[in-house]
Each structure stands twice: as structure tokens, then as C-alpha cells.
Amino acid sequence: MASEKNLAMMDPEKHIATASNPSLEFEVGEVTAVEQNAQDHAPHQLQRNFKARHVQMIGLAGCIGSGVFISTGEALQTGGALGLLIAYPLICSMALSMLTVLSEATCLFPTTGSFIDHASRFVDPALGFAIGFCEWFGAITVVAAEGSVFPVVISYWTTSVSDAGLMTIYLVVVFAFHVMPNRWFAEFEFYSGIVKLTLMVVVMLTMVAICAGAGNGDEYIGQNYNTLKVFPNGFKGIARCFLLASWATGGQEIMGVVAGEAAFPRWDLPRARVNLFIRILVIYLSAAVFISVLIPYTEPLLLSTSNLASSPFVIAMNYAGIRVLPDIVNVVLLICLCGIGSEELFVASRVQVAMADMGMMPALFKKIDSKGRPWASLLCCSIIAIAFTYMCLSTTGAIAFNWFSSISATTTFFAWMIIPVTNWCMHRALRAQGDTAWSEPYAYKSWLWPAIPIYLFVTTVFTFVCTFWVAVDPIGGADSSGLAADFFEIMLCFPLFVFAYIAYKLFYRTKFQNPRTADLVTGRRRLTKENIEFLDTYGASPWYSKVLSYVRFG
């Protein structure tokens, strides 16, 4: 077997120390999480039956939905090509940093509450409640946001079916996978992820072909760079792109929630981080480049209320004379909408269960049946999601989409600010109590700590301030009667977060956690002997075997 030093060099996912392992004093496989006091598959508990391939596919293809196919069009229209190419790489780097930071705490404490639980135990229970409430509310609004787009995608082919009927079909599909045991949800995410990835590869290759001259277009590709302003709305346009990019690339926090039901978080999360990097490089950044080259920001179809389903990719293909592929794109977009809706219902229900476990919501919501389904929480979240989705019928789909997507995007900013703060406080507690977490075999610790948490916090604060500025002083200005509406369309989650934090703080008189007494036991999941042997074998394997393990999702 290779030495520990050589293993560390062969596998960048691992951080291995040579110190002795005090954790071996515990019984192998001991689990002390609140929601897992018994066995992993005990009745009336959330079950850890998400396999490695499920977690990896969610990391690779999860969150690919209307944000990629549609919001990129509005980002191009608002910020111009250069604004799009500034905002997306920045937000993507923040998303990758966030998952790196989150993985540290989640590998140690893979609880269903994830960073919400971590914020409560290491910083302040009031902070955990505030971000938990906003994350729960934001996840439900995403279900509605995707539902508001569903009828408009169908309108690409026909308008003879009522919007209410189409929304009902969408909701039935979203809810169906949660009526069954959660492994059905995992399988749906896995196979729909394969479909989404296959489509994105085909789309990107098509974009390359169009850029190379394929199609019926007779204009020089990229000529809009010679005739249009670089920044159509100045820095405000870029600031608005930050919000839209966070909607398209945000939601990666789902990996922390999924880890609560994963069989082997230490193996799954670092690999999900690598898959996220691949997704960012191949999908988000490539999409931004191709869209900015192929379509001028003056294109009227980018975000008109009657052509919302005509995504930038579809517009480019139609202009190139490619008639079949746009229909396929829209079919897969329907799958994406249902997939995102199902993911966010999963997140909302699990966050509610975790908050009920922590005493932050009624105990009714932590009830779980013998199949591992949190029925009370699922029912509550479903009812609210149904109400929000049908609310979209009272206004245009574009306006409803903007409101709901903005709520989720600003929630992402709050989560990304809190995660690095929680990470710092966790490190402080581990040092104060002399915990040996980082010296245990295969302990997962970021190589660049604390640089990555600092980068994440600073950039998130910067992008949030820019977004706040655009909300207060919107592009094109606003009269006094519309100023409040414009502000809350973007920043509705801000007053909700502040109110939730202050109200919980005052009512329960919570205090900031003392690092010397912070809980380092509940929910901690140490590696079993079998886990360590598995990682030993993986670390000693040749490099090509490690690469193939990602391809076969082992």
C-alpha cells in the first residue's frame, strides 16, 4: 500500500494526517445525529440510501433548468455580452468556493439541516432560523417559478391548452416522485440528469458548429460587437447580471441537504465538487460565451412575455435554420423544469424537518413514515407551492418568473454569506476544544483555507450590495409609485431575513455560541473501518482508474 504522503499526492480530494486517530476509541460506525440516533434504515427516520451515483449526478446535472436556458437571455439583454462574461465567471467561482467550504462542515456533520444546523450550533440559533426560513421559503418559490415557465414552454408549440391545466400537469409530476420512497426521487434525478447532460453536450456542439459557419445565416458571426455599445446599461446592467447568474448557477447548497441522506458523504461530496467544476466549465461558462457571440443583446425575443420559452439557444438555432433541435431543446427543458421543481420540494421538506428537529418549527413536521418520507412536511410544502404556482395565473408568466426567481436568488446570497461565517466559527470551536477532526484519517479540509471562505464572503457581499443598489435605483429609473414594487421584486427576501432573525433573537433571547461549548457531537459521522479501507484502495489505485470512477459514477 502506498504511503499516506503518496496517497495525498495522488488524490487531491483527500487531506491525510499522520497523527494517531483518537476517534478509534468510538465504536466503528457510531452515528449520533438527531435524525439518526438508530440505524441508517431505521423505521420513521430519514434514510441514508442515496448512492454515490445519485449524489454525483445531482452535483453534475442538478440545477440545470430555466436559469440556464432562459435567464441567460435576460442577462445578455441587460448587461450586454461583456456584462454576461463578467457576471457568470464571478458567480460560478463563488458557487465552486461555496461547495468547497460547505463540504468541510458537511463531511464532519452530514445532517439533514446542513448549513442551517451548522449556523445554529456554531454561530447563533437565531441566524440558523433566519436562513432556514428563507431557504425553505425560497425553495418553495422555485417550485412556483419553474411552474410559471411550464405553460410558456408549451406555448412554443400550441396555445390551445389552458395555463391552469399545464401547471396542474407540472405539479402532478413534481409531487409524484415524493409520494414514493425517496430512492425514486434519486433515480429520477439520476436519469433526468443523464438526459440533461446529453442535451447540453449536443447544444454546445451545435453552438460550435454555428459559430464555425453552419446553418443558413448570411451575416458575420459576432458582428454585433462592432455596432452595439459594450455595456447597454452601464455597471447597473452588470449588477443585474449578478442576480440572474446567481439564479442560473445557485442552489448548489442542495448538496449539503442531500448529504444528510447519503450513505457515504466523505466520498460523495468531494466528488460532487469536482462534478460542479465540470458543469461550470462545460455548461455555464460555455453557454455564456456562445450566447454572447451568436445573439445581439437587442434581440427582441430574448425576454418578451409571449416568447419566454424561446431561449437564447433556440433563437440561435432558428436563425441558423436548424428546425428540429429547438423542439428537442424545449422537450428537455420541460424535463428540467420538473426536475428542478422536484429538487426544490425535496430541499424545502428536508429543511422543514431539520428545523422541526431543532425546535424551530412545530414538532408535527418532523414526523416521518416507515419509508423515510416526511409526510407532514411534504404536505405543507406542497400546499404552499400549489398556491404560489396558481398565483402566476393572475399575472403574466414573465412577471411571476421574475418575482419568484429573484426571491430564490437573493436567498442564495444570504446562504453564501453565512456558510463561510459558519465555517470560521466551526474551525474556532474545533481549536478551542482541542478536537482532532483534521488529524483523523481522510479528514476533508480545504487546501486553501482560510483563503476560500474569505474570498466567498467578500465576493458575496460585493455582489449583494450591487444587487441591492439596482433594487433601490433600478435600470431606467422608476417613479415613486413603482419604486417599492421594483425594490421588493428583487429584495423581498432581505426584509424577511432581517425580520426572522430579529424576531427569533428577541423572542428566545438567543446568544452567540461559545466556541468552548459548541456542540461537536450531535450528527457527527466518523468513518467506519470499511470506509477507510475503501479510501485506502482508491488512493492506491492508478490515475486512470480514478478518472474512470467519475465516468461510471462508482
Coordinates of C-alpha atoms in Angstrom, one line a residue:
M1 CA 0.0 0.0 0.0
A2 CA 1.3 3.5 -0.8
S3 CA 2.3 5.7 2.0
E4 CA -0.1 8.3 3.3
K5 CA 2.1 11.1 1.8
N6 CA 1.9 9.4 -1.7
L7 CA -1.8 8.9 -1.4
A8 CA -2.3 12.6 -0.7
M9 CA -0.3 13.5 -3.8
M10 CA -2.3 11.0 -5.9
D11 CA -5.7 12.2 -4.9
P12 CA -6.4 15.9 -4.5
E13 CA -9.7 15.1 -2.8
K14 CA -8.0 13.9 0.3
H15 CA -6.3 15.6 3.2
I16 CA -4.4 12.9 5.2
A17 CA -2.6 13.5 8.5
T18 CA -0.1 11.2 10.1
A19 CA -1.3 11.7 13.7
S20 CA -2.9 8.9 15.6
N21 CA -6.6 8.7 15.5
P22 CA -8.4 9.3 18.8
S23 CA -11.7 8.7 17.1
L24 CA -11.0 4.9 17.1
E25 CA -12.0 4.9 20.8
F26 CA -15.6 5.1 19.5
E27 CA -17.4 2.2 18.2
V28 CA -16.9 1.8 14.5
G29 CA -19.8 3.4 12.5
E30 CA -21.2 5.2 15.5
V31 CA -23.8 7.8 14.5
T32 CA -25.2 10.4 16.9
A33 CA -27.2 12.7 14.6
V34 CA -30.5 13.9 15.9
E35 CA -32.4 12.4 13.0
Q36 CA -30.3 9.2 13.0
N37 CA -30.0 8.0 16.6
A38 CA -30.6 4.5 15.4
Q39 CA -29.6 2.6 12.3
D40 CA -29.4 4.3 8.9
H41 CA -32.5 2.5 7.7
A42 CA -34.5 2.5 11.0
P43 CA -38.2 3.0 10.7
H44 CA -39.6 6.5 10.9
Q45 CA -36.2 8.1 10.2
L46 CA -34.8 9.8 7.1
Q47 CA -32.9 7.0 5.4
R48 CA -29.3 7.2 4.1
N49 CA -30.0 5.4 0.8
F50 CA -28.7 7.9 -1.7
K51 CA -26.0 6.1 -3.6
A52 CA -22.8 7.6 -4.9
R53 CA -24.1 7.8 -8.4
H54 CA -27.2 9.7 -7.2
V55 CA -25.1 12.3 -5.4
Q56 CA -22.6 12.7 -8.2
M57 CA -25.3 13.1 -10.8
I58 CA -27.1 15.8 -8.8
G59 CA -23.7 17.5 -8.4
L60 CA -23.1 17.3 -12.2
A61 CA -26.6 17.9 -13.7
G62 CA -28.7 19.3 -10.8
C63 CA -30.0 22.8 -11.0
I64 CA -29.8 22.8 -14.8
G65 CA -33.1 24.4 -15.6
S66 CA -34.8 27.7 -16.6
G67 CA -31.8 29.6 -15.2
V68 CA -29.5 28.3 -17.9
F69 CA -32.0 28.1 -20.8
I70 CA -33.9 31.3 -20.2
S71 CA -32.3 33.7 -17.6
T72 CA -29.1 33.8 -19.7
G73 CA -31.2 35.7 -22.3
E74 CA -32.3 38.4 -19.9
A75 CA -28.7 38.6 -18.6
L76 CA -27.5 39.2 -22.1
Q77 CA -30.2 41.8 -22.8
T78 CA -29.5 43.6 -19.5
G79 CA -25.7 43.5 -19.3
G80 CA -24.6 43.0 -22.8
A81 CA -22.1 40.4 -24.0
L82 CA -19.2 41.7 -21.8
G83 CA -21.5 42.1 -18.7
L84 CA -22.6 38.5 -19.2
L85 CA -19.0 37.3 -19.4
I86 CA -18.1 39.3 -16.3
A87 CA -21.0 38.2 -14.1
Y88 CA -21.1 34.5 -14.9
P89 CA -17.5 33.6 -14.3
L90 CA -17.6 35.5 -11.0
I91 CA -20.8 33.8 -9.7
C92 CA -19.5 30.4 -10.9
S93 CA -16.3 30.8 -8.9
M94 CA -18.4 31.7 -5.9
A95 CA -20.5 28.6 -6.3
L96 CA -17.5 26.4 -6.5
S97 CA -16.0 28.1 -3.4
M98 CA -19.3 27.7 -1.6
L99 CA -19.4 23.9 -2.2
T100 CA -15.7 23.6 -1.2
V101 CA -16.4 25.4 2.1
L102 CA -19.7 23.6 2.8
S103 CA -18.1 20.2 2.2
E104 CA -15.7 20.7 5.1
A105 CA -18.6 21.0 7.7
T106 CA -20.9 18.5 5.9
C107 CA -18.3 15.8 5.8
L108 CA -17.9 16.2 9.6
F109 CA -21.6 16.8 10.3
P110 CA -23.8 15.3 7.5
T111 CA -27.1 16.3 9.0
T112 CA -30.3 17.0 7.0
G113 CA -30.2 20.6 8.2
S114 CA -26.7 21.1 6.7
F115 CA -25.6 24.7 6.9
I116 CA -28.8 25.7 8.8
D117 CA -27.9 23.3 11.5
H118 CA -24.2 24.4 11.4
A119 CA -25.2 28.1 11.7
S120 CA -27.3 27.3 14.8
R121 CA -24.7 25.2 16.6
F122 CA -21.6 27.3 15.7
V123 CA -22.9 30.9 15.4
D124 CA -26.3 31.7 16.7
P125 CA -29.7 29.8 16.7
A126 CA -31.4 33.0 15.5
L127 CA -29.1 33.0 12.4
G128 CA -29.9 29.4 11.8
F129 CA -33.7 30.1 12.0
A130 CA -33.4 33.1 9.7
I131 CA -31.5 31.4 6.9
G132 CA -33.5 28.2 7.4
F133 CA -36.8 30.1 7.0
C134 CA -35.6 32.0 3.9
E135 CA -34.1 28.8 2.4
W136 CA -37.4 27.0 3.0
F137 CA -39.5 29.8 1.6
G138 CA -37.1 30.3 -1.4
A139 CA -37.2 26.6 -2.3
I140 CA -41.0 26.7 -2.4
T141 CA -40.9 29.8 -4.7
V142 CA -38.6 28.0 -7.1
V143 CA -41.2 25.3 -7.5
A144 CA -43.7 28.0 -8.4
A145 CA -41.1 29.8 -10.7
E146 CA -40.5 26.7 -12.7
G147 CA -44.2 26.1 -12.9
S148 CA -44.8 29.6 -14.3
V149 CA -42.4 28.8 -17.1
F150 CA -44.0 25.4 -17.9
P151 CA -47.0 26.8 -19.9
V152 CA -44.9 29.2 -21.8
V153 CA -42.6 26.4 -23.0
I154 CA -45.7 24.6 -24.2
S155 CA -46.8 27.8 -26.0
Y156 CA -43.8 27.3 -28.3
W157 CA -46.0 24.6 -30.0
T158 CA -49.6 25.4 -29.0
T159 CA -51.7 27.8 -27.0
S160 CA -54.9 25.8 -27.1
V161 CA -54.3 24.2 -23.7
S162 CA -55.1 26.3 -20.6
D163 CA -52.2 27.5 -18.4
A164 CA -54.0 26.1 -15.3
G165 CA -54.2 22.7 -16.9
L166 CA -50.5 22.7 -17.9
M167 CA -49.5 23.9 -14.4
T168 CA -51.5 21.0 -12.9
I169 CA -49.6 18.5 -15.1
Y170 CA -46.3 20.0 -13.9
L171 CA -47.3 19.8 -10.2
V172 CA -48.5 16.2 -10.5
V173 CA -45.1 15.2 -12.0
V174 CA -43.2 17.1 -9.3
F175 CA -45.2 15.6 -6.5
A176 CA -45.4 12.1 -7.9
F177 CA -41.8 11.2 -7.0
H178 CA -42.2 12.3 -3.4
V179 CA -45.2 10.1 -2.9
M180 CA -43.0 7.1 -3.4
P181 CA -39.9 6.3 -1.3
N182 CA -37.0 8.7 -1.7
R183 CA -35.0 6.3 -3.8
W184 CA -37.5 7.0 -6.6
F185 CA -36.7 10.7 -6.4
A186 CA -33.0 9.8 -6.5
E187 CA -33.4 7.6 -9.6
F188 CA -35.5 10.3 -11.3
E189 CA -32.7 12.9 -10.7
F190 CA -30.1 10.4 -12.0
Y191 CA -31.8 9.5 -15.3
S192 CA -33.1 13.0 -15.9
G193 CA -29.6 14.3 -15.3
I194 CA -28.3 12.0 -18.0
V195 CA -30.9 13.4 -20.4
K196 CA -29.9 17.0 -19.5
L197 CA -26.2 16.4 -19.8
T198 CA -26.7 14.7 -23.2
L199 CA -28.7 17.6 -24.4
M200 CA -26.2 20.2 -23.2
V201 CA -23.4 18.4 -25.0
V202 CA -25.4 18.3 -28.2
V203 CA -26.4 22.0 -27.8
M204 CA -22.8 23.1 -27.1
L205 CA -21.5 21.2 -30.2
T206 CA -24.3 22.8 -32.2
M207 CA -23.3 26.2 -31.0
V208 CA -19.7 25.5 -32.0
A209 CA -20.9 24.4 -35.5
I210 CA -23.0 27.6 -35.9
C211 CA -20.0 29.8 -34.8
A212 CA -18.0 27.9 -37.4
G213 CA -20.5 28.9 -40.1
A214 CA -23.1 26.1 -40.2
G215 CA -26.7 27.0 -40.9
N216 CA -28.4 29.4 -43.2
G217 CA -27.3 32.6 -41.7
D218 CA -25.6 35.1 -44.1
E219 CA -24.3 37.5 -41.5
Y220 CA -20.9 37.5 -39.9
I221 CA -21.0 35.9 -36.5
G222 CA -20.2 38.4 -33.8
Q223 CA -20.8 41.5 -35.9
N224 CA -22.9 42.9 -33.1
Y225 CA -19.6 43.7 -31.3
N226 CA -18.8 46.3 -34.0
T227 CA -22.1 48.2 -33.9
L228 CA -23.5 47.9 -30.3
K229 CA -22.5 49.5 -27.0
V230 CA -20.3 47.4 -24.8
F231 CA -22.5 48.0 -21.7
P232 CA -26.0 48.9 -22.7
N233 CA -26.9 49.8 -19.1
G234 CA -23.5 50.6 -17.6
F235 CA -22.5 49.0 -14.4
K236 CA -26.1 48.6 -13.3
G237 CA -26.5 46.1 -16.2
I238 CA -23.6 44.1 -14.8
A239 CA -25.1 44.3 -11.3
R240 CA -28.4 43.0 -12.6
C241 CA -26.5 40.1 -14.2
F242 CA -25.2 39.1 -10.8
L243 CA -28.7 38.4 -9.7
L244 CA -29.6 36.5 -12.9
A245 CA -26.4 34.5 -12.8
S246 CA -27.0 33.5 -9.2
W247 CA -30.4 32.2 -10.2
A248 CA -28.9 30.2 -13.0
T249 CA -25.9 28.8 -11.0
G250 CA -27.2 29.0 -7.5
G251 CA -28.9 26.2 -5.5
Q252 CA -25.7 24.2 -5.1
E253 CA -26.5 24.2 -1.3
I254 CA -28.8 21.2 -2.1
M255 CA -25.6 19.1 -2.0
G256 CA -25.4 19.7 1.8
V257 CA -29.0 18.7 2.2
V258 CA -28.6 15.6 0.0
A259 CA -25.6 14.6 2.1
G260 CA -27.9 14.1 5.0
E261 CA -29.4 11.1 3.2
A262 CA -26.2 9.9 1.5
A263 CA -24.6 6.6 2.5
F264 CA -21.0 7.9 2.3
P265 CA -20.8 11.8 2.5
R266 CA -16.9 11.8 2.7
W267 CA -16.7 10.1 -0.7
D268 CA -19.7 11.7 -2.3
L269 CA -19.3 15.5 -1.5
P270 CA -15.7 16.0 -2.8
R271 CA -16.6 14.2 -6.0
A272 CA -19.7 16.3 -6.3
R273 CA -17.4 19.4 -6.1
V274 CA -15.4 18.1 -9.0
N275 CA -18.6 17.5 -11.0
L276 CA -19.7 21.0 -10.2
F277 CA -16.5 22.3 -11.7
I278 CA -17.1 20.3 -14.8
R279 CA -20.7 21.6 -15.0
I280 CA -19.5 25.2 -14.6
L281 CA -16.8 24.9 -17.2
V282 CA -18.8 22.9 -19.8
I283 CA -22.2 24.3 -19.3
Y284 CA -22.5 27.7 -17.6
L285 CA -19.3 29.4 -19.0
S286 CA -19.6 27.8 -22.4
A287 CA -23.2 28.9 -22.6
A288 CA -22.3 32.5 -21.7
V289 CA -19.6 32.6 -24.4
F290 CA -21.7 31.1 -27.2
I291 CA -24.8 33.2 -26.4
S292 CA -22.8 36.4 -26.3
V293 CA -21.2 35.6 -29.7
L294 CA -24.3 34.4 -31.5
I295 CA -27.1 36.8 -30.3
P296 CA -27.0 40.6 -30.0
Y297 CA -28.5 41.9 -26.8
T298 CA -31.0 43.9 -28.9
E299 CA -32.8 40.7 -30.0
P300 CA -36.5 41.3 -29.1
L301 CA -37.2 37.6 -28.5
L302 CA -34.8 37.4 -25.5
L303 CA -37.4 38.1 -22.9
S304 CA -40.7 39.0 -24.4
T305 CA -43.8 37.9 -22.4
S306 CA -45.1 35.9 -25.4
N307 CA -41.9 34.2 -26.3
L308 CA -40.3 33.4 -22.9
A309 CA -39.9 29.8 -24.0
S310 CA -37.7 30.9 -26.9
S311 CA -34.4 30.6 -25.1
P312 CA -31.2 32.1 -26.5
F313 CA -30.2 28.6 -27.7
V314 CA -33.5 28.2 -29.6
I315 CA -33.2 31.6 -31.1
A316 CA -29.7 30.9 -32.3
M317 CA -30.8 27.5 -33.8
N318 CA -33.8 29.0 -35.6
Y319 CA -31.7 31.8 -37.1
A320 CA -29.2 29.2 -38.3
G321 CA -32.1 27.3 -39.9
I322 CA -31.9 24.3 -37.6
R323 CA -35.6 23.3 -37.2
V324 CA -35.6 20.1 -35.3
L325 CA -33.2 20.6 -32.5
P326 CA -35.1 23.6 -31.0
D327 CA -38.1 21.3 -30.4
I328 CA -35.8 18.8 -28.7
V329 CA -34.4 21.5 -26.5
N330 CA -37.8 22.6 -25.4
V331 CA -38.8 19.0 -24.6
V332 CA -35.8 18.6 -22.4
L333 CA -36.5 22.0 -20.9
L334 CA -39.8 20.6 -19.7
I335 CA -37.9 17.7 -18.0
C336 CA -35.6 20.3 -16.5
L337 CA -38.5 22.3 -15.0
C338 CA -40.0 19.2 -13.4
G339 CA -36.6 18.1 -12.2
I340 CA -35.8 21.5 -10.6
G341 CA -39.3 21.6 -9.0
S342 CA -38.8 18.1 -7.6
E343 CA -35.4 19.0 -6.2
E344 CA -36.6 22.2 -4.5
L345 CA -39.6 20.4 -3.0
F346 CA -37.1 17.9 -1.6
V347 CA -35.0 20.7 -0.2
A348 CA -38.0 22.6 1.3
S349 CA -39.4 19.5 3.0
R350 CA -36.0 18.4 4.4
V351 CA -35.2 21.9 5.7
Q352 CA -38.6 22.0 7.4
V353 CA -37.9 18.6 9.0
A354 CA -34.5 19.8 10.2
M355 CA -35.9 23.0 11.7
A356 CA -38.6 20.9 13.4
D357 CA -35.9 18.7 14.9
M358 CA -34.1 21.8 16.2
G359 CA -37.4 23.1 17.7
M360 CA -37.7 25.9 15.3
M361 CA -40.9 24.7 13.7
P362 CA -43.8 22.6 15.1
A363 CA -42.9 19.1 16.0
L364 CA -45.6 17.8 13.6
F365 CA -43.2 18.5 10.7
K366 CA -40.6 16.0 11.9
K367 CA -42.9 13.0 11.6
I368 CA -41.5 10.5 9.1
D369 CA -43.2 7.3 7.9
S370 CA -41.6 3.8 7.7
K371 CA -40.4 4.5 4.1
G372 CA -38.4 7.6 5.1
R373 CA -41.0 10.1 3.8
P374 CA -41.7 13.3 5.9
W375 CA -45.4 13.3 5.1
A376 CA -46.4 16.3 7.2
S377 CA -43.6 18.5 5.8
L378 CA -44.2 17.3 2.2
L379 CA -47.9 18.1 2.5
C380 CA -47.3 21.5 4.0
C381 CA -44.7 22.5 1.3
S382 CA -46.9 21.1 -1.5
I383 CA -49.9 23.1 -0.5
I384 CA -47.9 26.3 -0.4
A385 CA -46.2 25.5 -3.7
I386 CA -49.6 24.8 -5.3
A387 CA -50.9 28.2 -4.1
F388 CA -47.8 30.1 -5.3
T389 CA -47.9 28.3 -8.7
Y390 CA -51.5 29.1 -9.4
M391 CA -50.9 32.7 -8.3
C392 CA -49.0 33.0 -11.6
L393 CA -52.3 32.8 -13.5
S394 CA -53.3 36.3 -12.2
T395 CA -50.4 38.0 -14.0
T396 CA -48.0 37.3 -16.9
G397 CA -45.6 34.5 -16.7
A398 CA -42.6 36.8 -17.1
I399 CA -43.5 39.0 -14.1
A400 CA -44.2 36.0 -11.9
F401 CA -41.0 34.3 -13.0
N402 CA -39.0 37.5 -12.2
W403 CA -40.5 37.8 -8.7
F404 CA -40.1 34.1 -7.7
S405 CA -36.6 33.7 -9.3
S406 CA -35.4 36.9 -7.5
I407 CA -36.6 35.6 -4.1
S408 CA -34.5 32.4 -4.6
A409 CA -31.5 34.3 -6.0
T410 CA -31.3 36.7 -3.0
T411 CA -31.7 33.8 -0.7
T412 CA -28.6 32.3 -2.4
F413 CA -26.7 35.5 -1.5
F414 CA -27.6 35.1 2.2
A415 CA -26.7 31.4 2.3
W416 CA -23.3 32.1 0.6
M417 CA -22.5 34.8 3.2
I418 CA -23.5 32.6 6.1
I419 CA -21.7 29.4 5.0
P420 CA -18.1 30.9 5.3
V421 CA -19.0 32.6 8.6
T422 CA -20.2 29.2 9.9
N423 CA -17.0 27.6 8.6
W424 CA -14.8 30.1 10.5
C425 CA -16.8 29.5 13.7
M426 CA -16.6 25.7 13.3
H427 CA -12.8 25.9 13.0
R428 CA -12.7 28.2 16.0
A429 CA -14.8 25.7 18.0
L430 CA -12.6 22.8 17.0
R431 CA -9.5 24.6 18.1
A432 CA -11.0 25.8 21.3
Q433 CA -12.0 22.3 22.3
G434 CA -8.8 20.6 21.1
D435 CA -10.7 18.5 18.7
T436 CA -8.7 16.2 16.4
A437 CA -11.0 16.4 13.4
W438 CA -8.3 17.4 11.0
S439 CA -5.8 14.8 12.1
E440 CA -8.2 11.9 11.6
P441 CA -7.6 9.6 8.5
Y442 CA -9.0 11.1 5.3
A443 CA -10.3 14.3 7.0
Y444 CA -11.6 16.6 4.4
K445 CA -10.1 20.1 4.7
S446 CA -9.6 22.7 2.0
W447 CA -6.0 23.2 1.0
L448 CA -6.5 27.0 0.7
W449 CA -8.3 27.6 4.0
P450 CA -8.9 30.3 5.1
A451 CA -8.5 32.0 1.7
I452 CA -11.5 30.3 0.1
P453 CA -14.0 31.3 2.8
I454 CA -12.7 34.8 2.8
Y455 CA -13.0 35.0 -1.0
L456 CA -16.5 33.6 -0.9
F457 CA -17.6 36.1 1.9
V458 CA -16.1 39.2 0.2
T459 CA -17.4 38.5 -3.3
T460 CA -20.9 37.6 -2.0
V461 CA -21.1 40.8 0.0
F462 CA -19.9 42.7 -3.1
T463 CA -22.5 41.1 -5.4
F464 CA -25.3 41.5 -2.9
V465 CA -24.5 45.2 -2.4
C466 CA -24.6 45.6 -6.2
T467 CA -27.9 43.9 -6.4
F468 CA -29.3 46.0 -3.6
W469 CA -28.2 49.1 -5.4
V470 CA -30.1 48.1 -8.6
A471 CA -33.1 47.3 -6.4
V472 CA -33.1 50.8 -4.9
D473 CA -32.2 52.6 -8.2
P474 CA -33.4 50.3 -11.0
I475 CA -32.2 50.4 -14.6
G476 CA -34.0 53.2 -16.4
G477 CA -35.3 54.7 -13.2
A478 CA -38.7 54.4 -11.6
D479 CA -41.4 56.7 -10.5
S480 CA -42.3 56.9 -6.8
S481 CA -45.3 54.7 -7.2
G482 CA -43.3 51.9 -8.8
L483 CA -40.1 52.2 -6.7
A484 CA -41.4 50.0 -3.8
A485 CA -42.6 47.3 -6.3
D486 CA -39.2 47.3 -8.1
F487 CA -37.3 47.0 -4.8
F488 CA -39.3 44.1 -3.4
E489 CA -39.3 42.3 -6.7
I490 CA -35.6 41.9 -6.2
M491 CA -35.1 42.2 -2.4
L492 CA -38.2 40.6 -0.9
C493 CA -36.1 38.1 0.9
F494 CA -34.0 40.8 2.6
P495 CA -36.7 42.1 4.9
L496 CA -37.9 38.5 5.5
F497 CA -34.4 37.5 6.6
V498 CA -33.9 40.6 8.9
F499 CA -37.4 40.2 10.4
A500 CA -36.9 36.4 11.1
Y501 CA -33.5 37.0 12.7
I502 CA -34.6 39.9 14.9
A503 CA -37.9 38.3 15.9
Y504 CA -36.3 34.9 16.9
K505 CA -33.5 36.7 18.7
L506 CA -35.8 38.8 20.8
F507 CA -38.4 36.2 21.5
Y508 CA -36.0 33.4 22.5
R509 CA -33.2 35.6 23.8
T510 CA -30.6 33.6 21.9
K511 CA -26.9 34.2 22.4
F512 CA -23.9 33.7 20.2
Q513 CA -22.4 30.3 20.6
N514 CA -19.3 29.9 22.8
P515 CA -16.6 28.0 20.9
R516 CA -15.6 26.2 24.0
T517 CA -19.1 24.7 24.5
A518 CA -20.3 24.5 20.9
D519 CA -21.8 21.1 20.0
L520 CA -19.2 18.9 18.3
V521 CA -21.0 15.6 18.9
T522 CA -24.6 15.7 17.6
G523 CA -24.8 14.5 14.0
R524 CA -21.1 13.8 13.7
R525 CA -20.4 10.8 11.5
R526 CA -17.0 9.2 11.7
L527 CA -15.6 6.9 9.1
T528 CA -16.0 3.2 9.6
K529 CA -13.3 0.7 9.1
E530 CA -14.8 -0.3 5.8
N531 CA -14.9 3.4 4.7
I532 CA -11.2 3.8 5.5
E533 CA -10.3 0.6 3.7
F534 CA -12.3 1.7 0.7
L535 CA -10.5 5.1 0.6
D536 CA -7.1 3.3 1.0
T537 CA -7.8 1.2 -2.0
Y538 CA -9.0 4.1 -4.0
G539 CA -5.9 6.2 -3.1
A540 CA -3.6 3.4 -4.1
S541 CA -5.3 2.9 -7.5
P542 CA -3.7 4.2 -10.7
W543 CA -4.8 7.6 -12.0
Y544 CA -6.8 6.3 -14.9
S545 CA -8.9 4.2 -12.6
K546 CA -9.7 7.3 -10.6
V547 CA -10.8 9.1 -13.8
L548 CA -12.9 6.2 -14.8
S549 CA -14.6 6.1 -11.4
Y550 CA -16.1 9.5 -12.3
V551 CA -17.3 8.3 -15.7
R552 CA -19.0 5.2 -14.3
F553 CA -20.3 7.1 -11.3
G554 CA -18.9 4.5 -8.9

